[in-house]
Coordinates of N, CA and C in Angstrom, one line a residue:
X1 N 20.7 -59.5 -71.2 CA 21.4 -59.8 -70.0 C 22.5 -58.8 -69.6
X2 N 23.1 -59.0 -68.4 CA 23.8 -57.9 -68.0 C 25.0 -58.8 -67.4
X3 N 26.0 -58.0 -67.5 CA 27.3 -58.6 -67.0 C 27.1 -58.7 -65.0
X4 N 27.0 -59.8 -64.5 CA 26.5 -59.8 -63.2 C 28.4 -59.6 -62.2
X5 N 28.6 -59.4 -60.6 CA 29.6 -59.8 -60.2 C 29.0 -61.0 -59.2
X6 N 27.9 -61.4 -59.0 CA 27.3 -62.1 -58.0 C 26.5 -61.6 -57.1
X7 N 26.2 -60.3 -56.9 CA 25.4 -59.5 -56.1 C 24.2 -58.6 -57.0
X8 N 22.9 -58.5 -55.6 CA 21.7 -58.1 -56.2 C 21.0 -59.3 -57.0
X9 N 21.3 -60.4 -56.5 CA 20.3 -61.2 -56.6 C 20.5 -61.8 -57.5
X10 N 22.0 -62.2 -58.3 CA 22.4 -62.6 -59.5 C 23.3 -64.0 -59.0
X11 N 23.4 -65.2 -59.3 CA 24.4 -65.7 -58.7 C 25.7 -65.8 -58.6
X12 N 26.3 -66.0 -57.4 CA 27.5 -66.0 -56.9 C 28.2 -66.5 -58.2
X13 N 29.5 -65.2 -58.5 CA 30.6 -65.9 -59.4 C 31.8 -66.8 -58.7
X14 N 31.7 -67.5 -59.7 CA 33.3 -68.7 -59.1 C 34.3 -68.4 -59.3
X15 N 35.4 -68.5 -58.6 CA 36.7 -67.8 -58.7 C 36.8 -67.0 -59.2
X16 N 36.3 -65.8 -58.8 CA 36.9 -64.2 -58.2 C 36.3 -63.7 -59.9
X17 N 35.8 -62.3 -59.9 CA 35.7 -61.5 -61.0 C 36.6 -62.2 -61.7
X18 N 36.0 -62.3 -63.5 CA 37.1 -62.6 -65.0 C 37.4 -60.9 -65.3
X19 N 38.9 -61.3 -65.8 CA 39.0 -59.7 -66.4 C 38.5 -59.5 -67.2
X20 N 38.2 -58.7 -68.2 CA 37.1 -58.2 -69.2 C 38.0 -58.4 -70.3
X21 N 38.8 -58.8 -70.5 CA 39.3 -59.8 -71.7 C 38.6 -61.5 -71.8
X22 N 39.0 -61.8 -70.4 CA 38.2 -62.9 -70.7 C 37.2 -63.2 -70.7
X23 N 36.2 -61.9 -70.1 CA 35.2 -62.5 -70.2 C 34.6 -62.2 -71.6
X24 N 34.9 -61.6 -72.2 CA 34.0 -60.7 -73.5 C 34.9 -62.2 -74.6
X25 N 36.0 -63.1 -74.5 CA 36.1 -64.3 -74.8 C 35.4 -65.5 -74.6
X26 N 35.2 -65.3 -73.3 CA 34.4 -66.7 -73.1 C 32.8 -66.3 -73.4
X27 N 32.3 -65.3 -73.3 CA 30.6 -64.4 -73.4 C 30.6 -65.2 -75.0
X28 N 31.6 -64.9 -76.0 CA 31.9 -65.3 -77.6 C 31.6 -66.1 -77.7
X29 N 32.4 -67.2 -77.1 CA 32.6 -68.3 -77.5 C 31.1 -68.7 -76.9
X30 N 30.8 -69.1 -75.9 CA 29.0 -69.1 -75.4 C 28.1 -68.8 -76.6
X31 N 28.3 -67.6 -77.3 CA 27.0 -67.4 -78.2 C 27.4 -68.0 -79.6
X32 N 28.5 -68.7 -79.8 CA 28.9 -69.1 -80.8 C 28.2 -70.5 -81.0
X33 N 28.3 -70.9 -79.3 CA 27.7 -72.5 -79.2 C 28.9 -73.0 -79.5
X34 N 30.3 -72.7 -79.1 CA 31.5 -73.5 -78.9 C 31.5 -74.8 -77.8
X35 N 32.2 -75.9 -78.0 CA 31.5 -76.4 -76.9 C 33.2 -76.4 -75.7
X36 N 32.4 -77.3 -74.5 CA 33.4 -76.5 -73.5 C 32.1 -76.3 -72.1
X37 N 32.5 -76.3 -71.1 CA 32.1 -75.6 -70.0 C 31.4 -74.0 -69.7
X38 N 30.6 -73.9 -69.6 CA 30.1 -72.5 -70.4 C 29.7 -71.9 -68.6
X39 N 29.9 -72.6 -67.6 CA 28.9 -72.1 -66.1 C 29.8 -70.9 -66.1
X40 N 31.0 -70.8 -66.1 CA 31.2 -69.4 -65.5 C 30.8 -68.4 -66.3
X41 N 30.8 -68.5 -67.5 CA 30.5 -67.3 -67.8 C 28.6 -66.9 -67.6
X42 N 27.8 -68.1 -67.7 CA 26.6 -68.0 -67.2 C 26.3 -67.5 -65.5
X43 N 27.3 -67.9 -64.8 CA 27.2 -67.1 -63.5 C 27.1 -65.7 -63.0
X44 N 27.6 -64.9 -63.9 CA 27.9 -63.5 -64.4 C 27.0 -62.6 -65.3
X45 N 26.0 -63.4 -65.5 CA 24.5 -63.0 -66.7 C 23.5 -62.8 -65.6
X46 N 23.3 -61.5 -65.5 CA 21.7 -61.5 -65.0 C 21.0 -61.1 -65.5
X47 N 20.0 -62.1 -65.9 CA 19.0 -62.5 -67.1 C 17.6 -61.0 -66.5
X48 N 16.8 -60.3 -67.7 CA 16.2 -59.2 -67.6 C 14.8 -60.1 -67.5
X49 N 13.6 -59.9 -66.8 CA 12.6 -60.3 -66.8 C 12.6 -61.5 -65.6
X50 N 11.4 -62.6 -67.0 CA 11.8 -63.8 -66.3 C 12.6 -64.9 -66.7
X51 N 13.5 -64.5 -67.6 CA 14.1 -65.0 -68.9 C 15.4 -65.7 -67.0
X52 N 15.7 -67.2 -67.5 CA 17.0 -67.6 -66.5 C 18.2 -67.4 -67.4
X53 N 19.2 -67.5 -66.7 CA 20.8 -66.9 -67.1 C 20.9 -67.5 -68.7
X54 N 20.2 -69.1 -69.0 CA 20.4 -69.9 -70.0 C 19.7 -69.6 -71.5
X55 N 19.0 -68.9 -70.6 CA 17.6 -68.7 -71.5 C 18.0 -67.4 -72.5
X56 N 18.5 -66.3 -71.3 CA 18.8 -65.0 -71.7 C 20.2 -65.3 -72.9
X57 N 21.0 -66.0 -72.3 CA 22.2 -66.1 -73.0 C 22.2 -66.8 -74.3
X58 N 20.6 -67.7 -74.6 CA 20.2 -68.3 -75.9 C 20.1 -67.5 -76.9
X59 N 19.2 -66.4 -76.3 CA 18.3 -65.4 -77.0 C 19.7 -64.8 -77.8
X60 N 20.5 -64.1 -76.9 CA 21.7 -63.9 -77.5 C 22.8 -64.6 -78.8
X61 N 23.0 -65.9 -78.1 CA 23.6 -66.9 -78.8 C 23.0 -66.9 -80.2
X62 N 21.6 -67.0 -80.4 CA 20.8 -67.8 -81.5 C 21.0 -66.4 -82.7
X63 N 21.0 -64.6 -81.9 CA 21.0 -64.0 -83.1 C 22.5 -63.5 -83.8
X64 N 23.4 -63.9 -82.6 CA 24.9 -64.0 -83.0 C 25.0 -65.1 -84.2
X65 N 24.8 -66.4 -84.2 CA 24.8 -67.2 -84.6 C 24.1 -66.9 -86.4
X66 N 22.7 -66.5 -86.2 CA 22.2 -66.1 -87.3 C 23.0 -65.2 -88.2
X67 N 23.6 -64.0 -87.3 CA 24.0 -62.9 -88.2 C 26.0 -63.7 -88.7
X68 N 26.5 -64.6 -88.0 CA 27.6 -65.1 -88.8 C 27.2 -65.9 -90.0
X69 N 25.9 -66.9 -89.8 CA 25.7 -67.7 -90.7 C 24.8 -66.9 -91.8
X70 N 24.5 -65.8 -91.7 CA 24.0 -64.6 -93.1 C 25.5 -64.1 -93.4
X71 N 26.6 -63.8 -92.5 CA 27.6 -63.2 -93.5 C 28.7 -64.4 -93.9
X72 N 28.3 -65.4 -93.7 CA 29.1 -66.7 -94.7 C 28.2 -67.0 -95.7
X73 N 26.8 -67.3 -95.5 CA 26.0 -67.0 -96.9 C 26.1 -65.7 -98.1
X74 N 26.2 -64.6 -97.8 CA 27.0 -63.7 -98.5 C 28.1 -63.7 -99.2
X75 N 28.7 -64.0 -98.6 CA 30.2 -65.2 -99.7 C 29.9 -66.4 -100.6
X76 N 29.6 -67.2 -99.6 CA 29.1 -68.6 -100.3 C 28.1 -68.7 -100.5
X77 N 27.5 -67.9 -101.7 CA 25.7 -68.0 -102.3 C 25.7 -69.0 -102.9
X78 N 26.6 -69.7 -103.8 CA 26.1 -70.8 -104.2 C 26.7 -71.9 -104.4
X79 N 27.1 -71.7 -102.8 CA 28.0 -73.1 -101.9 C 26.3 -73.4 -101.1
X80 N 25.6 -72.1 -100.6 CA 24.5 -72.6 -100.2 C 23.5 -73.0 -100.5
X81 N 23.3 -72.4 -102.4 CA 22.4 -73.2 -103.1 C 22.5 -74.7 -103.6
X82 N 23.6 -74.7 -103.6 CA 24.4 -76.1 -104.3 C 23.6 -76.9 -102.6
X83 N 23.9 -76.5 -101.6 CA 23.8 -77.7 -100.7 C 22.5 -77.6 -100.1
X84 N 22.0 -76.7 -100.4 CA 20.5 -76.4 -99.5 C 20.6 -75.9 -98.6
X85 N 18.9 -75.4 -97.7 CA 19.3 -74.8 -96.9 C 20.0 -75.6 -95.3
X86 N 19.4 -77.2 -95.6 CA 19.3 -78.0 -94.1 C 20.9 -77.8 -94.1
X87 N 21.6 -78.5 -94.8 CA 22.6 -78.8 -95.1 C 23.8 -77.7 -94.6
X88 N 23.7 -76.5 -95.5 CA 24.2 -75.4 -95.2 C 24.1 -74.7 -93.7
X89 N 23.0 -74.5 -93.3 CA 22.7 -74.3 -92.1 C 23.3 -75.0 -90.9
X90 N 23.4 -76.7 -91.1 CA 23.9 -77.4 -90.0 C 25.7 -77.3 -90.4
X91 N 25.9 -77.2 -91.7 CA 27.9 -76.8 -91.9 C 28.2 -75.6 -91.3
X92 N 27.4 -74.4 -91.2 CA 27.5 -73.4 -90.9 C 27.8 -73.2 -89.6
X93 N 26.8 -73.9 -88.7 CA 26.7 -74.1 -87.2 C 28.2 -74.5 -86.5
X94 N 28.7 -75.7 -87.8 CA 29.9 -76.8 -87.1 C 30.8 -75.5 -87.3
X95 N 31.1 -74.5 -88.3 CA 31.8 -73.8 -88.8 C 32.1 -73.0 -88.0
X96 N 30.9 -72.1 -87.2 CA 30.7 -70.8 -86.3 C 31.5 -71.2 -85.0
X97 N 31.1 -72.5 -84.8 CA 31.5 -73.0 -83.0 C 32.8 -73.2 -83.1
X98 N 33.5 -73.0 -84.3 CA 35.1 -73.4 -84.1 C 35.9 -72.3 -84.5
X99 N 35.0 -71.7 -85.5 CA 36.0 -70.3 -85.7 C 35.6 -68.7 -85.5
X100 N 35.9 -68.4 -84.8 CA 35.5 -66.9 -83.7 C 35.4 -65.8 -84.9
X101 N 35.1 -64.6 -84.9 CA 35.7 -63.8 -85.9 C 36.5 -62.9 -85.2
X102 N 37.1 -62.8 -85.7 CA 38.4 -62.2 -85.7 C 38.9 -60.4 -85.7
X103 N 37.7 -59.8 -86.7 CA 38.1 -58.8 -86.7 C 36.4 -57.9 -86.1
X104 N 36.7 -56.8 -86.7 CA 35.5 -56.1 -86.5 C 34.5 -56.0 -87.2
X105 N 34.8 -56.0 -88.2 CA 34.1 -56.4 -89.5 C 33.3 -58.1 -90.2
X106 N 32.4 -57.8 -90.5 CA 32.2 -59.5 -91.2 C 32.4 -59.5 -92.8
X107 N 33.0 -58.6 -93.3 CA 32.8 -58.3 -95.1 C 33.9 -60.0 -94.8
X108 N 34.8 -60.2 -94.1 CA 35.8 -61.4 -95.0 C 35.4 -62.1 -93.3
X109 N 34.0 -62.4 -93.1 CA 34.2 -63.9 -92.0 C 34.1 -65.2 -92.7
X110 N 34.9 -66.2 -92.2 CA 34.4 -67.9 -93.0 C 35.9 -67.3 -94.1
X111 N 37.0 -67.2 -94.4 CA 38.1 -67.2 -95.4 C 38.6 -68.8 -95.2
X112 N 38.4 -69.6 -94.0 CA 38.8 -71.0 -93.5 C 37.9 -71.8 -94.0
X113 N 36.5 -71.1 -94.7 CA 35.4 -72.3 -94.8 C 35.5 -73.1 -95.9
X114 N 36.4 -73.0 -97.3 CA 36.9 -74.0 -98.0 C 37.8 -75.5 -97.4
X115 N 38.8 -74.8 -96.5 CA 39.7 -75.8 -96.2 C 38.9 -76.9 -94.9
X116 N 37.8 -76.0 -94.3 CA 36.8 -76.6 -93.5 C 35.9 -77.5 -93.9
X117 N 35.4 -77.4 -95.3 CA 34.9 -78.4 -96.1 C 35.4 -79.4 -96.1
X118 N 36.6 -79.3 -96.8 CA 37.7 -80.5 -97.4 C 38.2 -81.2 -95.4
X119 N 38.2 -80.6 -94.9 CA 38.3 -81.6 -92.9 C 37.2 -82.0 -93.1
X120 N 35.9 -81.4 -92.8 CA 34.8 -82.3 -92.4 C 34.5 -83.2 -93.4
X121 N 34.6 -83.2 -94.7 CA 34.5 -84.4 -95.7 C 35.4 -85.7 -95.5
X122 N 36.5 -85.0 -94.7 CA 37.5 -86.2 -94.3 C 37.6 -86.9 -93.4
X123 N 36.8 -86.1 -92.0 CA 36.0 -86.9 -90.9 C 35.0 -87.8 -91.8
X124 N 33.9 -87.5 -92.6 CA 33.1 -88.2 -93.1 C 33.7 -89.8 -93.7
X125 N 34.8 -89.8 -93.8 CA 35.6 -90.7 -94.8 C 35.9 -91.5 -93.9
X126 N 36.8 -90.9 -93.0 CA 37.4 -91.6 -91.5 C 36.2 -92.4 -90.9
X127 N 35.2 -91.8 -90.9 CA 33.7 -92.5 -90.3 C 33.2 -93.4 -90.7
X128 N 33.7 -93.8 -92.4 CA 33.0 -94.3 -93.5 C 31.3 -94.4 -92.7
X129 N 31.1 -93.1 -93.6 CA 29.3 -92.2 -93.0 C 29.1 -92.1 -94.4
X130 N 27.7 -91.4 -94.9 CA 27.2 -91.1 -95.9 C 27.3 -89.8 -95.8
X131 N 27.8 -89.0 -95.0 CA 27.9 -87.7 -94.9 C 29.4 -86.8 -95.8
X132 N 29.5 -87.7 -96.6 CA 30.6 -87.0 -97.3 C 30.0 -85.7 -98.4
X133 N 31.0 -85.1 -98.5 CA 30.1 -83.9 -99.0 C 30.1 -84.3 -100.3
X134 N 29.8 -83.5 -101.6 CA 30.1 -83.7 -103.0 C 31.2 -82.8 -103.3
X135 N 32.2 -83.9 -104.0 CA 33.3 -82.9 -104.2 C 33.6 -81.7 -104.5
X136 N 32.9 -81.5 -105.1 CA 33.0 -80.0 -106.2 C 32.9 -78.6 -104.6
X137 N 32.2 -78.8 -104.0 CA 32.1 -78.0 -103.0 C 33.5 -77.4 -102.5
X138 N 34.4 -78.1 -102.3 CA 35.7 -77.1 -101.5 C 35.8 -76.3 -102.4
X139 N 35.8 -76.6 -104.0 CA 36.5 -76.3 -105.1 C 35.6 -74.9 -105.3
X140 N 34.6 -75.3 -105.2 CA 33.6 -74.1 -105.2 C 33.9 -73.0 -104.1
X141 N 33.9 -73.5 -103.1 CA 33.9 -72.2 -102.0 C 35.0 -71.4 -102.6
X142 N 36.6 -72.3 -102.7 CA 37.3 -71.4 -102.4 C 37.3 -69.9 -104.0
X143 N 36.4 -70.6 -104.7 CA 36.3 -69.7 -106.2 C 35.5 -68.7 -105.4
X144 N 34.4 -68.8 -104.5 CA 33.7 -67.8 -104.2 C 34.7 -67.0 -102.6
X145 N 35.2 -67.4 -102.2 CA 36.0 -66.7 -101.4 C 37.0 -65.7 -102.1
X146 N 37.8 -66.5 -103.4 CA 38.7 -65.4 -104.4 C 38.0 -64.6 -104.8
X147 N 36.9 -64.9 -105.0 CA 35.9 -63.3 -105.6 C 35.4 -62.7 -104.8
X148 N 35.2 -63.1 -103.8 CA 34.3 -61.8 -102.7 C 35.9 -61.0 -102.3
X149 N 37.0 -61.8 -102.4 CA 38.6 -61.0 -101.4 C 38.8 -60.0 -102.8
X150 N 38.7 -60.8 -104.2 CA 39.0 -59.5 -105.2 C 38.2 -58.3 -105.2
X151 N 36.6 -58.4 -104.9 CA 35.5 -57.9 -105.4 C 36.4 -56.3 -104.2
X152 N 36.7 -56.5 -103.3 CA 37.0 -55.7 -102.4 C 38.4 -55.0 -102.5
X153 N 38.8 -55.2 -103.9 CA 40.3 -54.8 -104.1 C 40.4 -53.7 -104.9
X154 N 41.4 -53.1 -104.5 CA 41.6 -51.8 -105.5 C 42.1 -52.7 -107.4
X155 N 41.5 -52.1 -107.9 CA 41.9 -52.4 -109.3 C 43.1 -51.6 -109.5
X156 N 44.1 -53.2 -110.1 CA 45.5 -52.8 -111.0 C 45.6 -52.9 -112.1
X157 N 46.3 -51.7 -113.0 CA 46.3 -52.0 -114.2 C 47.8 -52.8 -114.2
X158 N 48.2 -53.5 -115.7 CA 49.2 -54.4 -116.1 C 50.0 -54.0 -117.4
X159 N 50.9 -55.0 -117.7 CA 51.2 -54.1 -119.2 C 50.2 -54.9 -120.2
X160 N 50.4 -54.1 -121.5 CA 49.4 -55.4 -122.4 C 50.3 -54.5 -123.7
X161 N 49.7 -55.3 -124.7 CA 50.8 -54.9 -126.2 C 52.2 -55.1 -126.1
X162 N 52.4 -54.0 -126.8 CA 54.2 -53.6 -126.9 C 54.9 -53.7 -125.6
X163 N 53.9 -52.7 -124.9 CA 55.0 -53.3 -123.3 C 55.2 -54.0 -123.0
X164 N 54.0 -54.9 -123.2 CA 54.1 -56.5 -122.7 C 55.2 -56.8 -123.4
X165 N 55.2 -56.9 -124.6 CA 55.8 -57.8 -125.2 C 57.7 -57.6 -125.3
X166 N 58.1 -56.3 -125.0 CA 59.2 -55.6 -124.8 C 59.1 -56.4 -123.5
X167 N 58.8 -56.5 -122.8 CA 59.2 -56.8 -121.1 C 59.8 -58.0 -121.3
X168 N 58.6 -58.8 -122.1 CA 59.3 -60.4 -122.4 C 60.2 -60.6 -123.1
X169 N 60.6 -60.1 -124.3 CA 61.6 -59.7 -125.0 C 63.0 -59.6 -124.1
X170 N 63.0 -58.7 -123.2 CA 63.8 -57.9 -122.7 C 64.5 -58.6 -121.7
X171 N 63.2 -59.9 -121.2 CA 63.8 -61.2 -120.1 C 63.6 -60.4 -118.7
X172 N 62.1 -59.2 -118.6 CA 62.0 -58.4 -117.4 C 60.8 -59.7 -116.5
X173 N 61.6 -59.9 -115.2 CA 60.8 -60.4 -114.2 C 59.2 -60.3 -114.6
X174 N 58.5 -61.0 -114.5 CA 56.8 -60.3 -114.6 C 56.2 -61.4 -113.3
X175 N 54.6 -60.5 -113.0 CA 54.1 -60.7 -112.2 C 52.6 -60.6 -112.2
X176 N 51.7 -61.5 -111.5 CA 50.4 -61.1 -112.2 C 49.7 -59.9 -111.3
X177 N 49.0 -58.8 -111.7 CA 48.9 -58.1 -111.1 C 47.6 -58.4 -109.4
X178 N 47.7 -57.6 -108.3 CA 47.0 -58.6 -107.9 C 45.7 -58.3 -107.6
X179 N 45.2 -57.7 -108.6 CA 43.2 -57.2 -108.9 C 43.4 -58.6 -109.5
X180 N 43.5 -59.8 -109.0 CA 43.8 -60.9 -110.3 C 43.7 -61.9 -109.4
X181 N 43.7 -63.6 -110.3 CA 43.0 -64.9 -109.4 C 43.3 -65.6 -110.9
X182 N 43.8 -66.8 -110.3 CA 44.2 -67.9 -111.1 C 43.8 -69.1 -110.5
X183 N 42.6 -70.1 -111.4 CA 42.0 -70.8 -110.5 C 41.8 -72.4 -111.2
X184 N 42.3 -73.6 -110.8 CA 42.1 -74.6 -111.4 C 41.2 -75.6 -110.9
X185 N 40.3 -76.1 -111.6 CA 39.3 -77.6 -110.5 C 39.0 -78.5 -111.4
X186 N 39.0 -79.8 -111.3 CA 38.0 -80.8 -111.8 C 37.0 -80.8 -112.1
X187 N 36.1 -79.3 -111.4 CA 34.9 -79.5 -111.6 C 34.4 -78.0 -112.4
X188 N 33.5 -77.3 -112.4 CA 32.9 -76.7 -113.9 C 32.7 -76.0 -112.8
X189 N 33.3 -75.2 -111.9 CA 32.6 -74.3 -111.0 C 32.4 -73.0 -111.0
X190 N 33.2 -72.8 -112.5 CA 32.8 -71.5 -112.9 C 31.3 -71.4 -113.9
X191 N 30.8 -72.3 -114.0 CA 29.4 -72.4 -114.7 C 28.7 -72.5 -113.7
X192 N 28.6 -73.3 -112.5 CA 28.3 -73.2 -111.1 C 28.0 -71.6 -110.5
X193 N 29.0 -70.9 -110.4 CA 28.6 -70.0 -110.1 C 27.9 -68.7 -111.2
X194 N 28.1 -69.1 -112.2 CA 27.4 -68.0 -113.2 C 26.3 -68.3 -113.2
X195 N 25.7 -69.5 -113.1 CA 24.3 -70.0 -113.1 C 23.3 -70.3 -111.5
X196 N 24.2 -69.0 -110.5 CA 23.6 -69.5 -109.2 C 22.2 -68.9 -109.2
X197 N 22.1 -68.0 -110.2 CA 20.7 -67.5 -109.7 C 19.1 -68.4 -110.8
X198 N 19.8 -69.0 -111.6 CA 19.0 -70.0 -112.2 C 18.0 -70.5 -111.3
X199 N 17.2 -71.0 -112.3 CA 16.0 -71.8 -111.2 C 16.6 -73.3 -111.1
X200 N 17.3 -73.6 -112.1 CA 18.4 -74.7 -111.5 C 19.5 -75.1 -111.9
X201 N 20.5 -75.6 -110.9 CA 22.0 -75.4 -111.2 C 21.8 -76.6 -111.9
X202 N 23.0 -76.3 -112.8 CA 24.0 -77.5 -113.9 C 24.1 -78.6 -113.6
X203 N 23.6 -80.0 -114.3 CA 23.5 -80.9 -113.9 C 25.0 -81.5 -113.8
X204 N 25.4 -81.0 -115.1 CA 27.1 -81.7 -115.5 C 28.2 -80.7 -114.8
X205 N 28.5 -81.1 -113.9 CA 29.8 -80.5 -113.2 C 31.1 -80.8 -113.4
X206 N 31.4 -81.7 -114.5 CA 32.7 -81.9 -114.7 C 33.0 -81.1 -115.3
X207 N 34.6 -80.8 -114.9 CA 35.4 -80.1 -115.3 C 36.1 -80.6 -117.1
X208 N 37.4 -80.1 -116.5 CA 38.1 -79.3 -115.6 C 38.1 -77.9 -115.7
X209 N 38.7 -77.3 -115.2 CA 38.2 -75.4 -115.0 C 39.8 -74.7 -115.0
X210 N 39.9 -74.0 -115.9 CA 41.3 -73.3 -116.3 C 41.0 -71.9 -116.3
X211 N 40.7 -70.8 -115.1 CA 40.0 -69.6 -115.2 C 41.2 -68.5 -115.0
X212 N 40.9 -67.3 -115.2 CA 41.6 -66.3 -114.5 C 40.3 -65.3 -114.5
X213 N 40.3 -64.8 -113.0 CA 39.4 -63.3 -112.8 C 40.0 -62.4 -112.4
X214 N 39.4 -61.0 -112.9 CA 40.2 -59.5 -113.0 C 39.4 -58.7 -112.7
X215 N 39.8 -57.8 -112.0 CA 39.2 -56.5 -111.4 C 39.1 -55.9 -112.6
X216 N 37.7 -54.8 -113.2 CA 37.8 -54.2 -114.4 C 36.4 -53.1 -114.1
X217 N 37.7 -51.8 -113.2 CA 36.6 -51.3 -112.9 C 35.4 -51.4 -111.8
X218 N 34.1 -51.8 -111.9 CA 33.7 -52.5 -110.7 C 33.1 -53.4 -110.4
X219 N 33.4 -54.1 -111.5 CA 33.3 -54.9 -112.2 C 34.7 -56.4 -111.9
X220 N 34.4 -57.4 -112.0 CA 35.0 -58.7 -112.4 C 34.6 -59.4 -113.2
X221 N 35.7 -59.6 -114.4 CA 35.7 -60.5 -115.3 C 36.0 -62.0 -115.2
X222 N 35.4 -63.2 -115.5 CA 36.0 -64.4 -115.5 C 36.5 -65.1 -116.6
X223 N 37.2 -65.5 -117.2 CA 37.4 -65.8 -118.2 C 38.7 -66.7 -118.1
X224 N 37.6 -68.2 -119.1 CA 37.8 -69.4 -119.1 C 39.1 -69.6 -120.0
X225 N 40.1 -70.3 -119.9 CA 41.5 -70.8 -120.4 C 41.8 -71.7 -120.3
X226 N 42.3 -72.2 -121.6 CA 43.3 -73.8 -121.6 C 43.9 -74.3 -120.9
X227 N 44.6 -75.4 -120.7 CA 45.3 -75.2 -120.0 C 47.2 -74.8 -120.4
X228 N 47.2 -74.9 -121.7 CA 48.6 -74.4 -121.8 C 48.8 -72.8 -121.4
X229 N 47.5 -71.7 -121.7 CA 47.2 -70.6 -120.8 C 47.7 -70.1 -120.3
X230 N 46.8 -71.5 -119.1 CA 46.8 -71.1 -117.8 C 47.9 -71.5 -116.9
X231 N 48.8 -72.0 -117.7 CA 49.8 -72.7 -116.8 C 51.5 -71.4 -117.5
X232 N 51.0 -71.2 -118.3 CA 51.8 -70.0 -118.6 C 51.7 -68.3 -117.5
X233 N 50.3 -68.2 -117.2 CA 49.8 -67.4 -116.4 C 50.1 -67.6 -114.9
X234 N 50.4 -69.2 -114.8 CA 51.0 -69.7 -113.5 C 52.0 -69.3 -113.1
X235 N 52.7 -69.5 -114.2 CA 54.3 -69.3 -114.1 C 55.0 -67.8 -114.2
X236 N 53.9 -66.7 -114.9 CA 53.8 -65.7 -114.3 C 53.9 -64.8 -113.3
X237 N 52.8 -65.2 -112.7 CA 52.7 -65.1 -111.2 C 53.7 -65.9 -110.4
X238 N 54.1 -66.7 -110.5 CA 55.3 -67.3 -109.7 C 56.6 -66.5 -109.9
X239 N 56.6 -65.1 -110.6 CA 57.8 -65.1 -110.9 C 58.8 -65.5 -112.0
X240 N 58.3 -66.5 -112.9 CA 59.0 -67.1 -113.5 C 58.8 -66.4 -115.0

């Protein structure tokens, strides 16, 4: 399709040319399948062929759509296995139509789709529907969201030995370095995700989950901790 002004046989636009801010906003939000009033910006499409303004602007929509919900499956590989594909596909959809991307890049689209979980599970509740998700799922995304944001990080080294232990000694501030991720859940989601490529995930998902992951190289380590640990490693990173 082609950006139309109403002439050459394209239909009349409604209230006056959009500036090319808005329209390259509202064109978005259309191929996202946001919902909303979509005619003006369909007024402005002159469809190639015999494709109509609706048609042309599907064709559009449907591979926009595909290519966000391949780069949220990229992140969440086994937020998607865990749920399947019906499932994943239709969260995806509700996900895309409400949150635009942002930048120019898709390496970090869907960073909101943890906290997106834990809403639509709480619509589900509010509805008392069968559509509640399984819990373990926020818990899971946001582990695979911290590793795809680490996986992309310059690696920091830390102190370790003597230094370390002089620093503590010494009563020096510490902090955890941040090639680094401190992560707690109810549920086993770090077996979860080491076992996504299995031919089948973990029956037993209970927790609880006391992790920290580290940049090492190019490489990420995960490694599981107590919780007296992990709550020392907390307090770390808090500064304390």
């Amino acid at each position: 399709p082609q950006a139309g002004t109403g002439s050459g046989g394209g239909p009349p636009s409604r209230g006056g040319p959009l500036k090319l801010a808005d329209l390259q906003s509202q064109f978005e939000a259309a191929l996202r399948g946001a919902p909303g009033d979509h005619a003006r910006i369909l007024a402005e499409v002159l469809p190639a062929g015999r494709l109509t303004a609706p048609a042309a602007l599907d064709v559009y929509g449907k591979s926009y759509r595909a290519r966000l919900t391949s780069a949220l499956g990229e992140i969440y590989e086994t937020v998607w296995r865990a749920m399947g594909d019906e499932m994943f596909f239709e969260i995806a959809g509700q996900y895309i139509a409400e949150h635009p991307s942002s930048t120019h890049s898709l390496q970090f689209y869907g960073l909101e789709f943890p906290d997106f979980l834990v809403r639509i599970s709480g619509r589900a509740q509010e509805k008392k529907t069968a559509d509640e998700l399984p819990g373990f799922l926020p818990d899971l995304a946001r582990f695979e969201r911290l590793f795809a944001e680490l996986f992309h990080k310059r690696m920091e080294t830390g102190l370790s030995g003597p230094a370390l232990a002089s620093a503590v000694e010494s009563g020096i501030p510490l902090a955890l370095v941040g090639s680094a991720f401190l992560l707690h859940s109810p549920w086993a989601v770090d077996v979860l995700f080491a076992n996504r490529a299995a031919d089948e995930l973990p029956e037993r998902l209970e927790g609880p989950c006391w992790l920290v992951a580290h940049k090492v190289s190019d490489t990420i380590a995960v490694q599981p901790l107590n919780e007296g640990a992990f709550r020392i490693l907390l307090d770390v990173s808090r500064g304390r």
